[in-house]
PDB file of C-alpha atoms in Angstrom:
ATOM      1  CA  UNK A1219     107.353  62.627 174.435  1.00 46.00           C
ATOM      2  CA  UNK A1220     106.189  60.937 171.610  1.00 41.00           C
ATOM      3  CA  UNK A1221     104.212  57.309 172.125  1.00 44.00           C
ATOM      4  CA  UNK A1222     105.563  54.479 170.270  1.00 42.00           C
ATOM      5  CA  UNK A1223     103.091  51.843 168.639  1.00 40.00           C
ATOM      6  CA  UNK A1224     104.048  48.243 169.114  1.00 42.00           C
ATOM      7  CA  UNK A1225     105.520  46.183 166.355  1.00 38.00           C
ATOM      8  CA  UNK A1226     102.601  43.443 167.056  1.00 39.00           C
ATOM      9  CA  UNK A1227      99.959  46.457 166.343  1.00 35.00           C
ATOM     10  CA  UNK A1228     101.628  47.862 162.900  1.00 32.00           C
ATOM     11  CA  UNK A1229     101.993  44.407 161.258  1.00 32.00           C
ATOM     12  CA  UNK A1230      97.948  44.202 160.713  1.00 34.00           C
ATOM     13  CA  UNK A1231      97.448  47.292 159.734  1.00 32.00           C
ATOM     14  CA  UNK A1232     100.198  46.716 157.008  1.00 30.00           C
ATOM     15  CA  UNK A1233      99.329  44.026 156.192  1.00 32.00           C
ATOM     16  CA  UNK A1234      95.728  45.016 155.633  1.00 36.00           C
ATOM     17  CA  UNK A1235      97.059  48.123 153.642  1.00 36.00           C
ATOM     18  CA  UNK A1236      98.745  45.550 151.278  1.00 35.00           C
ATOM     19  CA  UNK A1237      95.992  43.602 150.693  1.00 35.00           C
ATOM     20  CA  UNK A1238      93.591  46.171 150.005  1.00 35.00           C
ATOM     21  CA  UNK A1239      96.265  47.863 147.349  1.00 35.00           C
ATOM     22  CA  UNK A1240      96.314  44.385 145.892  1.00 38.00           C
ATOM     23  CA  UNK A1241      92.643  44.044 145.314  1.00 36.00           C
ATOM     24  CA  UNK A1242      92.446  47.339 143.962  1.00 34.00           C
ATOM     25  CA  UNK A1243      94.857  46.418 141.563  1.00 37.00           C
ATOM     26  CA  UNK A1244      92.812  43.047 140.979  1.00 39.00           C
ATOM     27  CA  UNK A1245      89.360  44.575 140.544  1.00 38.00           C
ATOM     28  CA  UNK A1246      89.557  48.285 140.390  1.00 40.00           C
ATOM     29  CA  UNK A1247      92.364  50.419 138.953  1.00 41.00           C
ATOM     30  CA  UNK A1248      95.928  49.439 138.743  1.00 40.00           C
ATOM     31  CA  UNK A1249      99.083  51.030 138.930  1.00 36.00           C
ATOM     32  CA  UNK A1250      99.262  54.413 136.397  1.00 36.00           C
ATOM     33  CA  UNK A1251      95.583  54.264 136.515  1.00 36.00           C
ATOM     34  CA  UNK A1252      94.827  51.229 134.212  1.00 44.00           C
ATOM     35  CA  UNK A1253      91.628  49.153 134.898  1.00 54.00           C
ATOM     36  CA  UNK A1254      92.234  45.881 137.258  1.00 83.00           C
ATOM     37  CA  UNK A1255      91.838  42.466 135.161  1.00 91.00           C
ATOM     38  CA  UNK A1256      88.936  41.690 136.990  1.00 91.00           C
ATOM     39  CA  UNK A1257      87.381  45.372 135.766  1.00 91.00           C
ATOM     40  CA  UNK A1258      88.387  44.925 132.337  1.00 91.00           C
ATOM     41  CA  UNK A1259      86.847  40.869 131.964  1.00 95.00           C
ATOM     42  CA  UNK A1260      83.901  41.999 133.650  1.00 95.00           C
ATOM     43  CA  UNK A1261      83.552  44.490 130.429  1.00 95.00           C
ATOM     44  CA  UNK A1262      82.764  41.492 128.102  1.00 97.00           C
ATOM     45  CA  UNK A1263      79.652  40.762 127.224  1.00 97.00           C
ATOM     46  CA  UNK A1264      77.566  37.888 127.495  1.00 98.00           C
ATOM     47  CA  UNK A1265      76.889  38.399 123.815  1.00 97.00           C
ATOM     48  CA  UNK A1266      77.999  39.292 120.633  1.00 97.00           C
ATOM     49  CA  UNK A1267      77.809  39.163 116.862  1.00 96.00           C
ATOM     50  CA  UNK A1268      75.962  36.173 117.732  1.00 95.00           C
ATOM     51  CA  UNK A1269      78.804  34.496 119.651  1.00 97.00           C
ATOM     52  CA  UNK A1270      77.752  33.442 123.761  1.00 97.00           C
ATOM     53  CA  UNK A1271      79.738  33.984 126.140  1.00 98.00           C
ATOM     54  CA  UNK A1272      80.679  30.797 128.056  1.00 97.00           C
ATOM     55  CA  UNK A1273      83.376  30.005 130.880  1.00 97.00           C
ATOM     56  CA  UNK A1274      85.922  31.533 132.081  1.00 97.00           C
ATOM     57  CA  UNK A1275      89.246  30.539 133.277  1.00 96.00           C
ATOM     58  CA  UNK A1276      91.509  32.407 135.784  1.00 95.00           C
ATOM     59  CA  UNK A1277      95.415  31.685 135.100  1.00 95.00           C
ATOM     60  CA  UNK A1278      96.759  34.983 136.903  1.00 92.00           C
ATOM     61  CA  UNK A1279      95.668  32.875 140.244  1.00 87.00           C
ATOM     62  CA  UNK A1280      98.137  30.376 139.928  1.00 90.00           C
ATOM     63  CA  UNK A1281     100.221  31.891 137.274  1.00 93.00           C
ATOM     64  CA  UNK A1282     101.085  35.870 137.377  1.00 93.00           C
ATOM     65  CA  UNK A1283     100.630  37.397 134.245  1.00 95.00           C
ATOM     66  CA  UNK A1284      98.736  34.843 132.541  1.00 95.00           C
ATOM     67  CA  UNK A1285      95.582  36.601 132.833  1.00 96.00           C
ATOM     68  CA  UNK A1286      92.225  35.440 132.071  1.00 97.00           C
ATOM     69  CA  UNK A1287      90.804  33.482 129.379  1.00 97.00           C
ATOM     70  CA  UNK A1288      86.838  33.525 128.165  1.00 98.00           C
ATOM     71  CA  UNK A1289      85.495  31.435 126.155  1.00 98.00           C
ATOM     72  CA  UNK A1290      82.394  31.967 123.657  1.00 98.00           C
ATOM     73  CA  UNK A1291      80.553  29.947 120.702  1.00 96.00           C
ATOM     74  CA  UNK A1292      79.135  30.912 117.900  1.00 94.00           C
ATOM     75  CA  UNK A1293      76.126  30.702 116.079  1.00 89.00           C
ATOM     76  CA  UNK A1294      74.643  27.610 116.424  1.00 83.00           C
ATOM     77  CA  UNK A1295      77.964  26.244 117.846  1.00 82.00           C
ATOM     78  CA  UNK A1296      79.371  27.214 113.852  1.00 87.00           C
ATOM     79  CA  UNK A1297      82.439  28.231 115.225  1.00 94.00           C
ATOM     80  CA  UNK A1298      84.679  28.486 118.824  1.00 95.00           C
ATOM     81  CA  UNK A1299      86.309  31.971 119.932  1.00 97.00           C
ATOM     82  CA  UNK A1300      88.730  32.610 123.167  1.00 98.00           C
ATOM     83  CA  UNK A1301      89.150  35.782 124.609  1.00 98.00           C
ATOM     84  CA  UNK A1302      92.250  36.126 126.805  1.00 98.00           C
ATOM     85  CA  UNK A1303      93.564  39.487 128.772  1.00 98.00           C
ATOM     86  CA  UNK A1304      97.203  39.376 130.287  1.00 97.00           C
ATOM     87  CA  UNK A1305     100.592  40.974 130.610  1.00 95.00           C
ATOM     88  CA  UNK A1306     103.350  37.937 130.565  1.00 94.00           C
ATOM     89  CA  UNK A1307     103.693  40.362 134.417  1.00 93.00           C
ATOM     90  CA  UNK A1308     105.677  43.048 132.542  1.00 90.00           C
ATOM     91  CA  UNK A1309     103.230  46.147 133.773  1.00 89.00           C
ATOM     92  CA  UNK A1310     100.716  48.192 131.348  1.00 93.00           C
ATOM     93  CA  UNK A1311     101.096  47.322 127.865  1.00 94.00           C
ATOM     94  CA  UNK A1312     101.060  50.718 125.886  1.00 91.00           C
ATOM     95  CA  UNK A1313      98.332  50.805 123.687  1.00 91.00           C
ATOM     96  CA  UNK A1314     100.057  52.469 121.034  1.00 89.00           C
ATOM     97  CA  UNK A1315     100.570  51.806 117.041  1.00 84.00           C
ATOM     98  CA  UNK A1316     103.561  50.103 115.884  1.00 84.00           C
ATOM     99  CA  UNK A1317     104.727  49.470 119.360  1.00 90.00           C
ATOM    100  CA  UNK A1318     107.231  46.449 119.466  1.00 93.00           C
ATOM    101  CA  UNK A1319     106.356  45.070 122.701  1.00 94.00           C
ATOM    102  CA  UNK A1320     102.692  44.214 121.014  1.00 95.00           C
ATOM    103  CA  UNK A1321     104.224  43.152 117.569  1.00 95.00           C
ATOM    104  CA  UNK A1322     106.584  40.922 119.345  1.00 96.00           C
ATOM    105  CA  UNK A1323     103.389  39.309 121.350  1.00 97.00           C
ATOM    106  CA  UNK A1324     101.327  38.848 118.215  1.00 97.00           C
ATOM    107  CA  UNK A1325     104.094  37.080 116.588  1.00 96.00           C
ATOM    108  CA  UNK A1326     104.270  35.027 119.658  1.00 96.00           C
ATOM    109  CA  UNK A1327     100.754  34.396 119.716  1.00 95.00           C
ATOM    110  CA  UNK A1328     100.404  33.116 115.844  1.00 96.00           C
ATOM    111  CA  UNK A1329     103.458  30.988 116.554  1.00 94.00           C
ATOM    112  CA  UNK A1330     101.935  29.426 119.963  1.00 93.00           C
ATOM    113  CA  UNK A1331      98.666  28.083 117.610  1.00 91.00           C
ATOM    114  CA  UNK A1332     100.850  26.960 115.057  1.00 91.00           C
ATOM    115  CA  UNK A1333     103.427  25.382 117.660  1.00 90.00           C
ATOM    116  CA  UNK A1334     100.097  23.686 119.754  1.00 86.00           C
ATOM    117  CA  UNK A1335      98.622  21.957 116.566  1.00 81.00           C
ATOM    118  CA  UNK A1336     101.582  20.447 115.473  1.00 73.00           C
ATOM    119  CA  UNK A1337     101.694  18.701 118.750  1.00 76.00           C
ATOM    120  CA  UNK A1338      98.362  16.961 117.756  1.00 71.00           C
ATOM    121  CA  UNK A1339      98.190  13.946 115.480  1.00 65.00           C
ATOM    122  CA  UNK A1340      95.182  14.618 114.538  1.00 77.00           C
ATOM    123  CA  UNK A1341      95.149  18.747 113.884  1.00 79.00           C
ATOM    124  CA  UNK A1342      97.732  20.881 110.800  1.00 85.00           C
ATOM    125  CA  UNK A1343      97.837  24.477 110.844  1.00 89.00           C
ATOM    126  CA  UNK A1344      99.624  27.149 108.963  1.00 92.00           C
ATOM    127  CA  UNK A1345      99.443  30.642 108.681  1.00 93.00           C
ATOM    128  CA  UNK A1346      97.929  32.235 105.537  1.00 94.00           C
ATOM    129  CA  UNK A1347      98.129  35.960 105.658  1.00 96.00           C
ATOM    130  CA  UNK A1348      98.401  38.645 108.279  1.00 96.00           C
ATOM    131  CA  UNK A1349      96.185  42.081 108.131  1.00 97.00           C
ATOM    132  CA  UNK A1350      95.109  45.018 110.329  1.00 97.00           C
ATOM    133  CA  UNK A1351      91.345  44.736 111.703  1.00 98.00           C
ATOM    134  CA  UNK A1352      90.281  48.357 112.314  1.00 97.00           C
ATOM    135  CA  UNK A1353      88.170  49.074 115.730  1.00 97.00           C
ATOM    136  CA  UNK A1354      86.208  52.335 115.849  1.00 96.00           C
ATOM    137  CA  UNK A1355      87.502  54.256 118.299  1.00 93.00           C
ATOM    138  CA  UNK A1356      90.775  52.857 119.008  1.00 94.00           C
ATOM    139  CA  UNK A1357      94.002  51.457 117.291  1.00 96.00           C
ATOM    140  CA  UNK A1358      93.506  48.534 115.244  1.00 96.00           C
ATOM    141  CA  UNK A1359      94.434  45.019 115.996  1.00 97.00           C
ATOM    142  CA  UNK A1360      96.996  43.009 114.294  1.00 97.00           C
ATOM    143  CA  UNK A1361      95.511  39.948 112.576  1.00 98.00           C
ATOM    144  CA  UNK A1362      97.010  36.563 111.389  1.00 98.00           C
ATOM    145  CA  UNK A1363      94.332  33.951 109.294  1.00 97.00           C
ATOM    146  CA  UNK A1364      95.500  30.642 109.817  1.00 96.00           C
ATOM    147  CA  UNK A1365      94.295  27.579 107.424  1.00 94.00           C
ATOM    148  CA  UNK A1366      94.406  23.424 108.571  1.00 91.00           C
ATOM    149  CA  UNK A1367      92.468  20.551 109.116  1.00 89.00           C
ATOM    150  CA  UNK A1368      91.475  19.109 112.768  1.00 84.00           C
ATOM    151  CA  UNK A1369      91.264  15.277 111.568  1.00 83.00           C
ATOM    152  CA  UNK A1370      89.519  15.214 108.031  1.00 84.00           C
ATOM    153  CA  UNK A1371      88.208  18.521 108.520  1.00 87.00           C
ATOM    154  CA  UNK A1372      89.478  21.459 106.630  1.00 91.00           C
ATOM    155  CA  UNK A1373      89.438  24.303 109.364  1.00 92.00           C
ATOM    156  CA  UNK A1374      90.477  28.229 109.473  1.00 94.00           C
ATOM    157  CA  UNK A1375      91.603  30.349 112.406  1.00 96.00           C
ATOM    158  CA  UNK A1376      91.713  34.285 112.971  1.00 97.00           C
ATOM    159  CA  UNK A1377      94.286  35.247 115.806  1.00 98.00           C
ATOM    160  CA  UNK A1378      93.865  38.933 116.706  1.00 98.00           C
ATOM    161  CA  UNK A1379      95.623  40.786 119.349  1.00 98.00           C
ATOM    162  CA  UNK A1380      96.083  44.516 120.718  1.00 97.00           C
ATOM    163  CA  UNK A1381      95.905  46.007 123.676  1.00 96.00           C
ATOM    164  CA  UNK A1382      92.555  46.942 126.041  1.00 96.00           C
ATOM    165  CA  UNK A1383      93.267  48.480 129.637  1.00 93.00           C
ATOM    166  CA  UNK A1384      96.556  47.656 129.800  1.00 94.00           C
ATOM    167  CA  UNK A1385      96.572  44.160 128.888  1.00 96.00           C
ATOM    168  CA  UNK A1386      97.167  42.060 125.754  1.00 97.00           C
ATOM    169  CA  UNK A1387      93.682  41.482 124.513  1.00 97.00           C
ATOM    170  CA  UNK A1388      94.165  38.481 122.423  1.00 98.00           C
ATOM    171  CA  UNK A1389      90.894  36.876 120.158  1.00 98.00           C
ATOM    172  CA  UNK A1390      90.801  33.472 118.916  1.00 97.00           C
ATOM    173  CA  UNK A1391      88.370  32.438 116.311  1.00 97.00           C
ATOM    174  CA  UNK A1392      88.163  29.101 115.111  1.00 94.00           C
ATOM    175  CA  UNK A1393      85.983  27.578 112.579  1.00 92.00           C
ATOM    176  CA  UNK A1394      85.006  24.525 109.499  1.00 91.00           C
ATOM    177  CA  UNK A1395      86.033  26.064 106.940  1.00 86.00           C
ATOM    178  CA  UNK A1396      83.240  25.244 104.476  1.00 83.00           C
ATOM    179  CA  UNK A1397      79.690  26.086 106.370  1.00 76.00           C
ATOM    180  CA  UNK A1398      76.137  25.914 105.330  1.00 70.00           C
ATOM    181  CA  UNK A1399      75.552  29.457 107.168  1.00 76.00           C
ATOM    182  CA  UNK A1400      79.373  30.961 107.165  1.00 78.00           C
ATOM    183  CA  UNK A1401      80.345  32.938 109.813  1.00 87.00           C
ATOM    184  CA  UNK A1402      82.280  36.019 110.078  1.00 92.00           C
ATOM    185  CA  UNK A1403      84.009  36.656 112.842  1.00 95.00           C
ATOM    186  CA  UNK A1404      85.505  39.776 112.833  1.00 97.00           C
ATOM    187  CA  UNK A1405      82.486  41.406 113.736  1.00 97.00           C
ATOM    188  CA  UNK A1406      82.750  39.830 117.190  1.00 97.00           C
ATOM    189  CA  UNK A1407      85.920  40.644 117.406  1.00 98.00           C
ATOM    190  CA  UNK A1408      85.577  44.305 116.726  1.00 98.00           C
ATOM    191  CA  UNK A1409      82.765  44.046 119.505  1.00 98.00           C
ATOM    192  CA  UNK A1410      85.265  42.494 121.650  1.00 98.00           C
ATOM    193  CA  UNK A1411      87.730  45.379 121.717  1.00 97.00           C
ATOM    194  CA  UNK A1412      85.193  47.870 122.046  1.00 97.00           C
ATOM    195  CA  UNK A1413      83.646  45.636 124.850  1.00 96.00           C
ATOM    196  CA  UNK A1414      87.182  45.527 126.406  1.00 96.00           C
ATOM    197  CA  UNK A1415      88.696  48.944 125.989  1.00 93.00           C
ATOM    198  CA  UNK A1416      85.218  51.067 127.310  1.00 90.00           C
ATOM    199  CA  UNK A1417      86.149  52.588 130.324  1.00 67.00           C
TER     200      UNK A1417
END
């Protein structure tokens, strides 16, 4: 006759199992084999194309499928970039061209900087021109260049997004727009991608 283990026995053990799966998902690989968010922010580097890497700020805590956001400066503080990873908690985002679940989010995204500074007195933004920013190696990301002022200041903005390990990888690089040394920031942000898509 087989032995039946107690309810009060099962429940840690199931619980365990569930919290292990979760912190896979977290750290390691996730569902379908896709790098946790923990994995694929740990890919960033502490530098690049001059640009330091800085803080970083964990939204998928408190709000699931906000992701993570990183935040670097430039060269000689000449400019401000943000590096976010996230999903809106819809699953693996396909990293594929023309795929309308990533042109929807890129619209989104221009429209959310756009939307922000026109809640500021002080800050005017609009959007000047969208392109495609190749990456070696992978599928290029969709760019929008954004042009305002932030008080008296005449300011420009390069919003890039695709997708890296199954998240939205979003870049945000903002700038003066005249500079004694200009800088270019897609260079960082081609880094970026790489950085974030390596497995």
């Amino acid at each position: 006759m087989r032995r039946l283990v107690p309810a009060a026995l099962l429940l840690p053990l199931l619980l365990a199992a569930c919290a292990g799966q979760q912190a896979a998902q977290r750290g390691g690989a996730a569902a379908g084999g896709q790098p946790g968010l923990e994995a694929a922010t740990a890919r960033l580097p502490e530098e690049a194309a001059g640009f330091s890497r800085g803080s970083t700020v964990w939204h998928e805590r408190d709000r699931p499928g906000q992701g993570v956001s990183v935040d670097y400066a430039g060269p000689a503080r000449a400019a401000v970039a943000t590096v976010s990873l996230y999903d809106r908690a819809q699953g693996p985002v396909p990293d594929r061209p023309g795929d309308p679940r990533v042109a929807q989010e890129f619209s989104s995204a221009v429209e959310e900087v756009v939307a922000l500074a026109g809640t500021r007195t002080s800050q005017q933004m609009a959007e000047a021109g969208r392109t495609e920013l190749p990456v070696p190696g992978g599928t290029p990301l969709s760019c929008a260049r954004l042009e305002g002022t932030y008080g008296r200041q005449p300011v420009r903005t390069l919003v890039c997004l695709g997708v890296a390990a199954g998240h939205f990888l979003k870049v945000q690089v903002t700038g003066p727009a005249r500079q004694i040394r200009p800088v270019d920031p897609e260079p960082f942000i081609v880094e970026i991608a790489q950085a974030a898509r390596r497995a």
